[in-house]
Amino acid sequence: MKIAYSGIEGAFAYIAAKRIFPNEGLVAFGDFHSAYAAVENDDCDYAVLPIENSYAGDVGQVTDLMFQGELFVNGVYTLNVVQNLLGVKGSSLKTISRVVSHPQALEQCAEFLRAHNYESIEAVNTARAARQVAQEGDTSVAAIASEETAALYGLEVLAKGINEQQDNSTRFVVLSKNQNQKVCKDSGTFIMMFAVKNEAGALVKVLNRLGEFGYNMIAIHSRPLKSHAWEYYFYIEVEGNSSQKDFEQMVHEIQYRCDKLKIFR
């Protein structure tokens, strides 16, 4: 099989895809839309894309694709993110003066960088930063990235776990044209995405029906509809068994409050 992801070899999306599909071929794409389209066009079998980071929040571009597109979610995978300082052979904490990485990684490690008086330089992502450091071969420049990335580009880990929040994690969805083909351990949750009708209290009524049927909402995000100015759709994650007998009844009662409803389970 071919597995699409956004980024380059060594990016966190690459690491997540490799852990989910250890024996399959991974195909890199330059952006989320291209990776998603590769599955729609049958160029790849699955796409592994990030939907939320515990530090930076939701990834709106991906939820937009999920809401507008036709692919199904076949799993949600949580990747624990550990940031490390990587340098070329011969470098050390004392030789380093500049550190390059993605802006979020630099922010997550800001305390470490300040303590060592390192200059921060932004890069497109952590893997590109590591590749740049490896190519330049400068002992005064380091990258912030994962240990897997260090191994890919022949870099040495100068300091481990330098991010301030040790519970930092990113959640990835596994998308395909096929429905109900779980490729990750079932988390006991399902995803609902919907745009409510322009009626007073429509959103509250939808959320109330979830609770009345015994489902627990654990996350909610709103995103602007691209087709209608100042209107929004909602992304929610719900804790509960989507195969229980009253699930279809719950969906039926929510459906007529919505202009559009998509459920991923």
mmCIF file of N, CA and C in Angstrom, residues 49-169:
data_model
loop_
_atom_site.group_PDB
_atom_site.id
_atom_site.type_symbol
_atom_site.label_atom_id
_atom_site.label_comp_id
_atom_site.label_asym_id
_atom_site.label_seq_id
_atom_site.Cartn_x
_atom_site.Cartn_y
_atom_site.Cartn_z
ATOM 1 N N LEU A 49 -2.869 12.485 8.570
ATOM 2 C CA LEU A 49 -2.800 13.943 8.700
ATOM 3 C C LEU A 49 -3.098 14.366 10.131
ATOM 4 N N PRO A 50 -2.445 15.428 10.618
ATOM 5 C CA PRO A 50 -2.665 15.881 12.001
ATOM 6 C C PRO A 50 -3.983 16.630 12.137
ATOM 7 N N ILE A 51 -4.699 16.406 13.251
ATOM 8 C CA ILE A 51 -5.916 17.181 13.492
ATOM 9 C C ILE A 51 -5.801 18.072 14.730
ATOM 10 N N GLU A 52 -4.886 17.737 15.646
ATOM 11 C CA GLU A 52 -4.811 18.545 16.859
ATOM 12 C C GLU A 52 -3.492 18.322 17.579
ATOM 13 N N ASN A 53 -2.954 19.400 18.120
ATOM 14 C CA ASN A 53 -1.778 19.323 18.977
ATOM 15 C C ASN A 53 -2.150 19.837 20.351
ATOM 16 N N SER A 54 -1.697 19.146 21.381
ATOM 17 C CA SER A 54 -2.067 19.517 22.749
ATOM 18 C C SER A 54 -1.523 20.885 23.138
ATOM 19 N N TYR A 55 -0.516 21.364 22.424
ATOM 20 C CA TYR A 55 0.110 22.654 22.722
ATOM 21 C C TYR A 55 -0.456 23.760 21.828
ATOM 22 N N ALA A 56 -0.616 23.464 20.535
ATOM 23 C CA ALA A 56 -0.985 24.503 19.565
ATOM 24 C C ALA A 56 -2.456 24.489 19.168
ATOM 25 N N GLY A 57 -3.206 23.441 19.541
ATOM 26 C CA GLY A 57 -4.627 23.394 19.219
ATOM 27 C C GLY A 57 -4.924 22.640 17.931
ATOM 28 N N ASP A 58 -6.125 22.869 17.385
ATOM 29 C CA ASP A 58 -6.585 22.098 16.236
ATOM 30 C C ASP A 58 -5.908 22.563 14.944
ATOM 31 N N VAL A 59 -5.889 21.662 13.952
ATOM 32 C CA VAL A 59 -5.316 21.954 12.633
ATOM 33 C C VAL A 59 -6.487 22.192 11.689
ATOM 34 N N GLY A 60 -6.874 23.449 11.541
ATOM 35 C CA GLY A 60 -8.088 23.794 10.818
ATOM 36 C C GLY A 60 -8.084 23.373 9.359
ATOM 37 N N GLN A 61 -6.929 23.403 8.705
ATOM 38 C CA GLN A 61 -6.871 23.022 7.296
ATOM 39 C C GLN A 61 -7.291 21.567 7.099
ATOM 40 N N VAL A 62 -6.950 20.712 8.042
ATOM 41 C CA VAL A 62 -7.289 19.294 7.920
ATOM 42 C C VAL A 62 -8.770 19.067 8.219
ATOM 43 N N THR A 63 -9.300 19.716 9.255
ATOM 44 C CA THR A 63 -10.723 19.542 9.531
ATOM 45 C C THR A 63 -11.564 20.097 8.382
ATOM 46 N N ASP A 64 -11.106 21.157 7.720
ATOM 47 C CA ASP A 64 -11.813 21.662 6.535
ATOM 48 C C ASP A 64 -11.865 20.598 5.445
ATOM 49 N N LEU A 65 -10.759 19.920 5.214
ATOM 50 C CA LEU A 65 -10.719 18.851 4.211
ATOM 51 C C LEU A 65 -11.674 17.717 4.583
ATOM 52 N N MET A 66 -11.698 17.360 5.857
ATOM 53 C CA MET A 66 -12.589 16.293 6.313
ATOM 54 C C MET A 66 -14.050 16.664 6.109
ATOM 55 N N PHE A 67 -14.385 17.933 6.383
ATOM 56 C CA PHE A 67 -15.775 18.380 6.271
ATOM 57 C C PHE A 67 -16.217 18.486 4.810
ATOM 58 N N GLN A 68 -15.325 18.952 3.951
ATOM 59 C CA GLN A 68 -15.676 19.197 2.559
ATOM 60 C C GLN A 68 -15.482 17.973 1.667
ATOM 61 N N GLY A 69 -14.552 17.086 2.044
ATOM 62 C CA GLY A 69 -14.203 15.957 1.194
ATOM 63 C C GLY A 69 -15.051 14.729 1.430
ATOM 64 N N GLU A 70 -14.631 13.616 0.799
ATOM 65 C CA GLU A 70 -15.425 12.389 0.831
ATOM 66 C C GLU A 70 -14.719 11.228 1.532
ATOM 67 N N LEU A 71 -13.553 11.464 2.108
ATOM 68 C CA LEU A 71 -12.828 10.365 2.745
ATOM 69 C C LEU A 71 -13.381 10.074 4.142
ATOM 70 N N PHE A 72 -13.163 8.827 4.582
ATOM 71 C CA PHE A 72 -13.616 8.384 5.895
ATOM 72 C C PHE A 72 -12.434 8.292 6.855
ATOM 73 N N VAL A 73 -12.710 8.460 8.132
ATOM 74 C CA VAL A 73 -11.694 8.282 9.176
ATOM 75 C C VAL A 73 -11.655 6.822 9.589
ATOM 76 N N ASN A 74 -10.472 6.225 9.512
ATOM 77 C CA ASN A 74 -10.303 4.827 9.883
ATOM 78 C C ASN A 74 -9.385 4.653 11.091
ATOM 79 N N GLY A 75 -9.257 5.699 11.861
ATOM 80 C CA GLY A 75 -8.477 5.608 13.082
ATOM 81 C C GLY A 75 -7.935 6.963 13.491
ATOM 82 N N VAL A 76 -7.664 7.101 14.786
ATOM 83 C CA VAL A 76 -7.032 8.294 15.334
ATOM 84 C C VAL A 76 -5.834 7.826 16.151
ATOM 85 N N TYR A 77 -4.659 8.362 15.840
ATOM 86 C CA TYR A 77 -3.414 7.935 16.491
ATOM 87 C C TYR A 77 -2.791 9.112 17.227
ATOM 88 N N THR A 78 -2.401 8.887 18.470
ATOM 89 C CA THR A 78 -1.760 9.930 19.268
ATOM 90 C C THR A 78 -0.255 9.694 19.322
ATOM 91 N N LEU A 79 0.502 10.689 18.884
ATOM 92 C CA LEU A 79 1.959 10.619 18.889
ATOM 93 C C LEU A 79 2.497 11.555 19.961
ATOM 94 N N ASN A 80 3.207 11.018 20.928
ATOM 95 C CA ASN A 80 3.846 11.859 21.943
ATOM 96 C C ASN A 80 5.042 12.567 21.313
ATOM 97 N N VAL A 81 5.087 13.879 21.474
ATOM 98 C CA VAL A 81 6.115 14.699 20.836
ATOM 99 C C VAL A 81 7.206 15.034 21.852
ATOM 100 N N VAL A 82 8.417 14.548 21.596
ATOM 101 C CA VAL A 82 9.568 14.860 22.444
ATOM 102 C C VAL A 82 10.579 15.613 21.595
ATOM 103 N N GLN A 83 10.870 16.836 21.997
ATOM 104 C CA GLN A 83 11.803 17.665 21.238
ATOM 105 C C GLN A 83 13.222 17.497 21.795
ATOM 106 N N ASN A 84 14.183 17.405 20.870
ATOM 107 C CA ASN A 84 15.582 17.205 21.240
ATOM 108 C C ASN A 84 16.467 18.190 20.480
ATOM 109 N N LEU A 85 17.605 18.513 21.057
ATOM 110 C CA LEU A 85 18.569 19.369 20.380
ATOM 111 C C LEU A 85 19.531 18.479 19.597
ATOM 112 N N LEU A 86 19.605 18.708 18.278
ATOM 113 C CA LEU A 86 20.417 17.866 17.407
ATOM 114 C C LEU A 86 21.526 18.685 16.753
ATOM 115 N N GLY A 87 22.706 18.103 16.679
ATOM 116 C CA GLY A 87 23.821 18.791 16.046
ATOM 117 C C GLY A 87 24.676 17.831 15.236
ATOM 118 N N VAL A 88 25.581 18.375 14.442
ATOM 119 C CA VAL A 88 26.483 17.535 13.651
ATOM 120 C C VAL A 88 27.594 16.996 14.559
ATOM 121 N N LYS A 89 28.294 16.011 14.061
ATOM 122 C CA LYS A 89 29.381 15.417 14.821
ATOM 123 C C LYS A 89 30.425 16.487 15.164
ATOM 124 N N GLY A 90 30.848 16.511 16.416
ATOM 125 C CA GLY A 90 31.825 17.494 16.869
ATOM 126 C C GLY A 90 31.208 18.695 17.552
ATOM 127 N N SER A 91 29.890 18.820 17.467
ATOM 128 C CA SER A 91 29.223 19.944 18.136
ATOM 129 C C SER A 91 28.870 19.560 19.565
ATOM 130 N N SER A 92 28.598 20.561 20.386
ATOM 131 C CA SER A 92 28.205 20.342 21.774
ATOM 132 C C SER A 92 27.367 21.533 22.222
ATOM 133 N N LEU A 93 26.866 21.472 23.438
ATOM 134 C CA LEU A 93 26.082 22.597 23.958
ATOM 135 C C LEU A 93 26.908 23.885 23.982
ATOM 136 N N LYS A 94 28.216 23.749 24.129
ATOM 137 C CA LYS A 94 29.085 24.927 24.192
ATOM 138 C C LYS A 94 29.390 25.515 22.817
ATOM 139 N N THR A 95 29.406 24.670 21.777
ATOM 140 C CA THR A 95 29.728 25.194 20.435
ATOM 141 C C THR A 95 28.516 25.828 19.761
ATOM 142 N N ILE A 96 27.325 25.470 20.203
ATOM 143 C CA ILE A 96 26.098 25.943 19.553
ATOM 144 C C ILE A 96 25.820 27.405 19.915
ATOM 145 N N SER A 97 25.445 28.185 18.902
ATOM 146 C CA SER A 97 25.013 29.564 19.138
ATOM 147 C C SER A 97 23.658 29.847 18.496
ATOM 148 N N ARG A 98 23.294 29.066 17.471
ATOM 149 C CA ARG A 98 22.010 29.257 16.786
ATOM 150 C C ARG A 98 21.259 27.937 16.719
ATOM 151 N N VAL A 99 19.917 28.026 16.847
ATOM 152 C CA VAL A 99 19.065 26.832 16.799
ATOM 153 C C VAL A 99 17.928 27.076 15.820
ATOM 154 N N VAL A 100 17.763 26.163 14.877
ATOM 155 C CA VAL A 100 16.740 26.291 13.846
ATOM 156 C C VAL A 100 15.668 25.226 14.038
ATOM 157 N N SER A 101 14.387 25.598 13.870
ATOM 158 C CA SER A 101 13.292 24.640 13.959
ATOM 159 C C SER A 101 11.976 25.317 13.595
ATOM 160 N N HIS A 102 10.921 24.539 13.634
ATOM 161 C CA HIS A 102 9.578 25.079 13.410
ATOM 162 C C HIS A 102 9.236 26.053 14.537
ATOM 163 N N PRO A 103 8.484 27.127 14.260
ATOM 164 C CA PRO A 103 8.161 28.104 15.306
ATOM 165 C C PRO A 103 7.534 27.501 16.563
ATOM 166 N N GLN A 104 6.668 26.504 16.401
ATOM 167 C CA GLN A 104 6.055 25.873 17.569
ATOM 168 C C GLN A 104 7.091 25.136 18.407
ATOM 169 N N ALA A 105 8.016 24.453 17.744
ATOM 170 C CA ALA A 105 9.059 23.739 18.474
ATOM 171 C C ALA A 105 9.951 24.722 19.223
ATOM 172 N N LEU A 106 10.277 25.841 18.579
ATOM 173 C CA LEU A 106 11.089 26.863 19.243
ATOM 174 C C LEU A 106 10.359 27.425 20.462
ATOM 175 N N GLU A 107 9.056 27.629 20.322
ATOM 176 C CA GLU A 107 8.268 28.140 21.441
ATOM 177 C C GLU A 107 8.192 27.126 22.575
ATOM 178 N N GLN A 108 8.013 25.856 22.227
ATOM 179 C CA GLN A 108 7.930 24.798 23.232
ATOM 180 C C GLN A 108 9.235 24.659 24.017
ATOM 181 N N CYS A 109 10.336 25.034 23.392
ATOM 182 C CA CYS A 109 11.656 24.887 24.024
ATOM 183 C C CYS A 109 12.261 26.237 24.406
ATOM 184 N N ALA A 110 11.433 27.259 24.507
ATOM 185 C CA ALA A 110 11.916 28.627 24.723
ATOM 186 C C ALA A 110 12.746 28.760 25.989
ATOM 187 N N GLU A 111 12.339 28.092 27.055
ATOM 188 C CA GLU A 111 13.068 28.204 28.321
ATOM 189 C C GLU A 111 14.480 27.643 28.188
ATOM 190 N N PHE A 112 14.613 26.507 27.520
ATOM 191 C CA PHE A 112 15.930 25.902 27.288
ATOM 192 C C PHE A 112 16.801 26.824 26.448
ATOM 193 N N LEU A 113 16.223 27.407 25.405
ATOM 194 C CA LEU A 113 16.982 28.284 24.513
ATOM 195 C C LEU A 113 17.457 29.535 25.247
ATOM 196 N N ARG A 114 16.586 30.104 26.077
ATOM 197 C CA ARG A 114 16.978 31.296 26.846
ATOM 198 C C ARG A 114 18.082 30.979 27.852
ATOM 199 N N ALA A 115 17.962 29.819 28.485
ATOM 200 C CA ALA A 115 18.954 29.434 29.493
ATOM 201 C C ALA A 115 20.352 29.311 28.891
ATOM 202 N N HIS A 116 20.420 28.925 27.602
ATOM 203 C CA HIS A 116 21.717 28.758 26.940
ATOM 204 C C HIS A 116 22.067 29.937 26.039
ATOM 205 N N ASN A 117 21.189 30.941 26.011
ATOM 206 C CA ASN A 117 21.434 32.143 25.216
ATOM 207 C C ASN A 117 21.613 31.823 23.737
ATOM 208 N N TYR A 118 20.768 30.894 23.227
ATOM 209 C CA TYR A 118 20.832 30.519 21.821
ATOM 210 C C TYR A 118 19.915 31.428 20.992
ATOM 211 N N GLU A 119 20.359 31.775 19.800
ATOM 212 C CA GLU A 119 19.529 32.520 18.855
ATOM 213 C C GLU A 119 18.565 31.547 18.168
ATOM 214 N N SER A 120 17.302 31.940 18.014
ATOM 215 C CA SER A 120 16.284 31.083 17.382
ATOM 216 C C SER A 120 16.099 31.474 15.918
ATOM 217 N N ILE A 121 16.050 30.469 15.052
ATOM 218 C CA ILE A 121 15.829 30.679 13.622
ATOM 219 C C ILE A 121 14.674 29.779 13.181
ATOM 220 N N GLU A 122 13.673 30.346 12.527
ATOM 221 C CA GLU A 122 12.489 29.585 12.145
ATOM 222 C C GLU A 122 12.702 28.804 10.854
ATOM 223 N N ALA A 123 12.093 27.600 10.813
ATOM 224 C CA ALA A 123 12.109 26.746 9.620
ATOM 225 C C ALA A 123 10.687 26.271 9.346
ATOM 226 N N VAL A 124 10.471 25.699 8.162
ATOM 227 C CA VAL A 124 9.130 25.238 7.776
ATOM 228 C C VAL A 124 8.647 24.135 8.693
ATOM 229 N N ASN A 125 9.515 23.186 9.018
ATOM 230 C CA ASN A 125 9.181 22.143 9.991
ATOM 231 C C ASN A 125 10.461 21.587 10.606
ATOM 232 N N THR A 126 10.310 20.734 11.602
ATOM 233 C CA THR A 126 11.467 20.231 12.343
ATOM 234 C C THR A 126 12.377 19.364 11.478
ATOM 235 N N ALA A 127 11.780 18.580 10.582
ATOM 236 C CA ALA A 127 12.597 17.698 9.738
ATOM 237 C C ALA A 127 13.454 18.509 8.766
ATOM 238 N N ARG A 128 12.882 19.553 8.187
ATOM 239 C CA ARG A 128 13.667 20.407 7.278
ATOM 240 C C ARG A 128 14.804 21.102 8.036
ATOM 241 N N ALA A 129 14.521 21.468 9.282
ATOM 242 C CA ALA A 129 15.561 22.084 10.099
ATOM 243 C C ALA A 129 16.721 21.113 10.306
ATOM 244 N N ALA A 130 16.391 19.870 10.632
ATOM 245 C CA ALA A 130 17.430 18.858 10.846
ATOM 246 C C ALA A 130 18.223 18.607 9.566
ATOM 247 N N ARG A 131 17.525 18.524 8.450
ATOM 248 C CA ARG A 131 18.213 18.309 7.170
ATOM 249 C C ARG A 131 19.144 19.474 6.843
ATOM 250 N N GLN A 132 18.691 20.695 7.122
ATOM 251 C CA GLN A 132 19.522 21.879 6.878
ATOM 252 C C GLN A 132 20.791 21.836 7.713
ATOM 253 N N VAL A 133 20.668 21.475 8.984
ATOM 254 C CA VAL A 133 21.835 21.406 9.868
ATOM 255 C C VAL A 133 22.806 20.337 9.372
ATOM 256 N N ALA A 134 22.266 19.201 8.951
ATOM 257 C CA ALA A 134 23.118 18.122 8.454
ATOM 258 C C ALA A 134 23.864 18.538 7.188
ATOM 259 N N GLN A 135 23.177 19.261 6.296
ATOM 260 C CA GLN A 135 23.790 19.680 5.035
ATOM 261 C C GLN A 135 24.851 20.752 5.242
ATOM 262 N N GLU A 136 24.613 21.664 6.189
ATOM 263 C CA GLU A 136 25.565 22.756 6.406
ATOM 264 C C GLU A 136 26.811 22.293 7.153
ATOM 265 N N GLY A 137 26.668 21.305 8.038
ATOM 266 C CA GLY A 137 27.820 20.767 8.757
ATOM 267 C C GLY A 137 28.497 21.765 9.676
ATOM 268 N N ASP A 138 27.753 22.719 10.186
ATOM 269 C CA ASP A 138 28.297 23.788 11.031
ATOM 270 C C ASP A 138 28.090 23.429 12.504
ATOM 271 N N THR A 139 29.164 23.340 13.270
ATOM 272 C CA THR A 139 29.056 22.945 14.681
ATOM 273 C C THR A 139 28.450 24.029 15.565
ATOM 274 N N SER A 140 28.213 25.219 14.998
ATOM 275 C CA SER A 140 27.601 26.289 15.786
ATOM 276 C C SER A 140 26.079 26.334 15.616
ATOM 277 N N VAL A 141 25.548 25.472 14.743
ATOM 278 C CA VAL A 141 24.111 25.470 14.452
ATOM 279 C C VAL A 141 23.516 24.115 14.837
ATOM 280 N N ALA A 142 22.383 24.153 15.527
ATOM 281 C CA ALA A 142 21.683 22.927 15.917
ATOM 282 C C ALA A 142 20.232 23.010 15.470
ATOM 283 N N ALA A 143 19.553 21.873 15.497
ATOM 284 C CA ALA A 143 18.132 21.807 15.164
ATOM 285 C C ALA A 143 17.359 21.228 16.340
ATOM 286 N N ILE A 144 16.083 21.544 16.409
ATOM 287 C CA ILE A 144 15.193 20.897 17.373
ATOM 288 C C ILE A 144 14.288 19.953 16.586
ATOM 289 N N ALA A 145 14.345 18.676 16.933
ATOM 290 C CA ALA A 145 13.550 17.667 16.224
ATOM 291 C C ALA A 145 13.547 16.383 17.061
ATOM 292 N N SER A 146 13.013 15.313 16.482
ATOM 293 C CA SER A 146 12.896 14.039 17.190
ATOM 294 C C SER A 146 14.171 13.210 17.082
ATOM 295 N N GLU A 147 14.279 12.185 17.915
ATOM 296 C CA GLU A 147 15.419 11.261 17.835
ATOM 297 C C GLU A 147 15.408 10.499 16.526
ATOM 298 N N GLU A 148 14.199 10.131 16.038
ATOM 299 C CA GLU A 148 14.106 9.435 14.755
ATOM 300 C C GLU A 148 14.690 10.290 13.629
ATOM 301 N N THR A 149 14.449 11.591 13.692
ATOM 302 C CA THR A 149 14.974 12.503 12.686
ATOM 303 C C THR A 149 16.499 12.586 12.763
ATOM 304 N N ALA A 150 17.034 12.556 13.976
ATOM 305 C CA ALA A 150 18.494 12.566 14.148
ATOM 306 C C ALA A 150 19.117 11.373 13.442
ATOM 307 N N ALA A 151 18.505 10.211 13.613
ATOM 308 C CA ALA A 151 19.033 8.992 12.987
ATOM 309 C C ALA A 151 18.960 9.070 11.467
ATOM 310 N N LEU A 152 17.884 9.650 10.934
ATOM 311 C CA LEU A 152 17.715 9.741 9.481
ATOM 312 C C LEU A 152 18.778 10.618 8.831
ATOM 313 N N TYR A 153 19.170 11.700 9.516
ATOM 314 C CA TYR A 153 20.086 12.673 8.918
ATOM 315 C C TYR A 153 21.486 12.630 9.518
ATOM 316 N N GLY A 154 21.773 11.598 10.295
ATOM 317 C CA GLY A 154 23.127 11.420 10.821
ATOM 318 C C GLY A 154 23.546 12.464 11.828
ATOM 319 N N LEU A 155 22.594 12.970 12.613
ATOM 320 C CA LEU A 155 22.892 13.976 13.620
ATOM 321 C C LEU A 155 23.014 13.342 15.003
ATOM 322 N N GLU A 156 23.679 14.044 15.901
ATOM 323 C CA GLU A 156 23.829 13.568 17.268
ATOM 324 C C GLU A 156 22.855 14.308 18.189
ATOM 325 N N VAL A 157 22.316 13.585 19.170
ATOM 326 C CA VAL A 157 21.412 14.192 20.140
ATOM 327 C C VAL A 157 22.260 14.849 21.223
ATOM 328 N N LEU A 158 22.210 16.174 21.274
ATOM 329 C CA LEU A 158 23.008 16.922 22.247
ATOM 330 C C LEU A 158 22.279 17.106 23.572
ATOM 331 N N ALA A 159 20.948 17.126 23.510
ATOM 332 C CA ALA A 159 20.132 17.258 24.729
ATOM 333 C C ALA A 159 18.760 16.670 24.442
ATOM 334 N N LYS A 160 18.272 15.823 25.340
ATOM 335 C CA LYS A 160 16.991 15.151 25.152
ATOM 336 C C LYS A 160 15.876 15.838 25.933
ATOM 337 N N GLY A 161 14.660 15.762 25.358
ATOM 338 C CA GLY A 161 13.472 16.236 26.054
ATOM 339 C C GLY A 161 13.555 17.665 26.521
ATOM 340 N N ILE A 162 13.870 18.570 25.614
ATOM 341 C CA ILE A 162 14.077 19.958 26.016
ATOM 342 C C ILE A 162 12.787 20.791 25.982
ATOM 343 N N ASN A 163 11.670 20.204 25.538
ATOM 344 C CA ASN A 163 10.403 20.939 25.559
ATOM 345 C C ASN A 163 9.904 21.067 26.996
ATOM 346 N N GLU A 164 9.315 22.221 27.290
ATOM 347 C CA GLU A 164 8.880 22.518 28.657
ATOM 348 C C GLU A 164 7.751 21.605 29.108
ATOM 349 N N GLN A 165 6.773 21.360 28.217
ATOM 350 C CA GLN A 165 5.645 20.500 28.551
ATOM 351 C C GLN A 165 5.940 19.079 28.087
ATOM 352 N N GLN A 166 6.097 18.178 29.038
ATOM 353 C CA GLN A 166 6.447 16.802 28.696
ATOM 354 C C GLN A 166 5.252 15.987 28.205
ATOM 355 N N ASP A 167 4.036 16.528 28.370
ATOM 356 C CA ASP A 167 2.854 15.809 27.899
ATOM 357 C C ASP A 167 2.406 16.299 26.525
ATOM 358 N N ASN A 168 3.304 16.920 25.777
ATOM 359 C CA ASN A 168 3.005 17.405 24.441
ATOM 360 C C ASN A 168 2.720 16.242 23.497
ATOM 361 N N SER A 169 1.618 16.297 22.763
ATOM 362 C CA SER A 169 1.280 15.226 21.831
ATOM 363 C C SER A 169 0.488 15.776 20.649
#
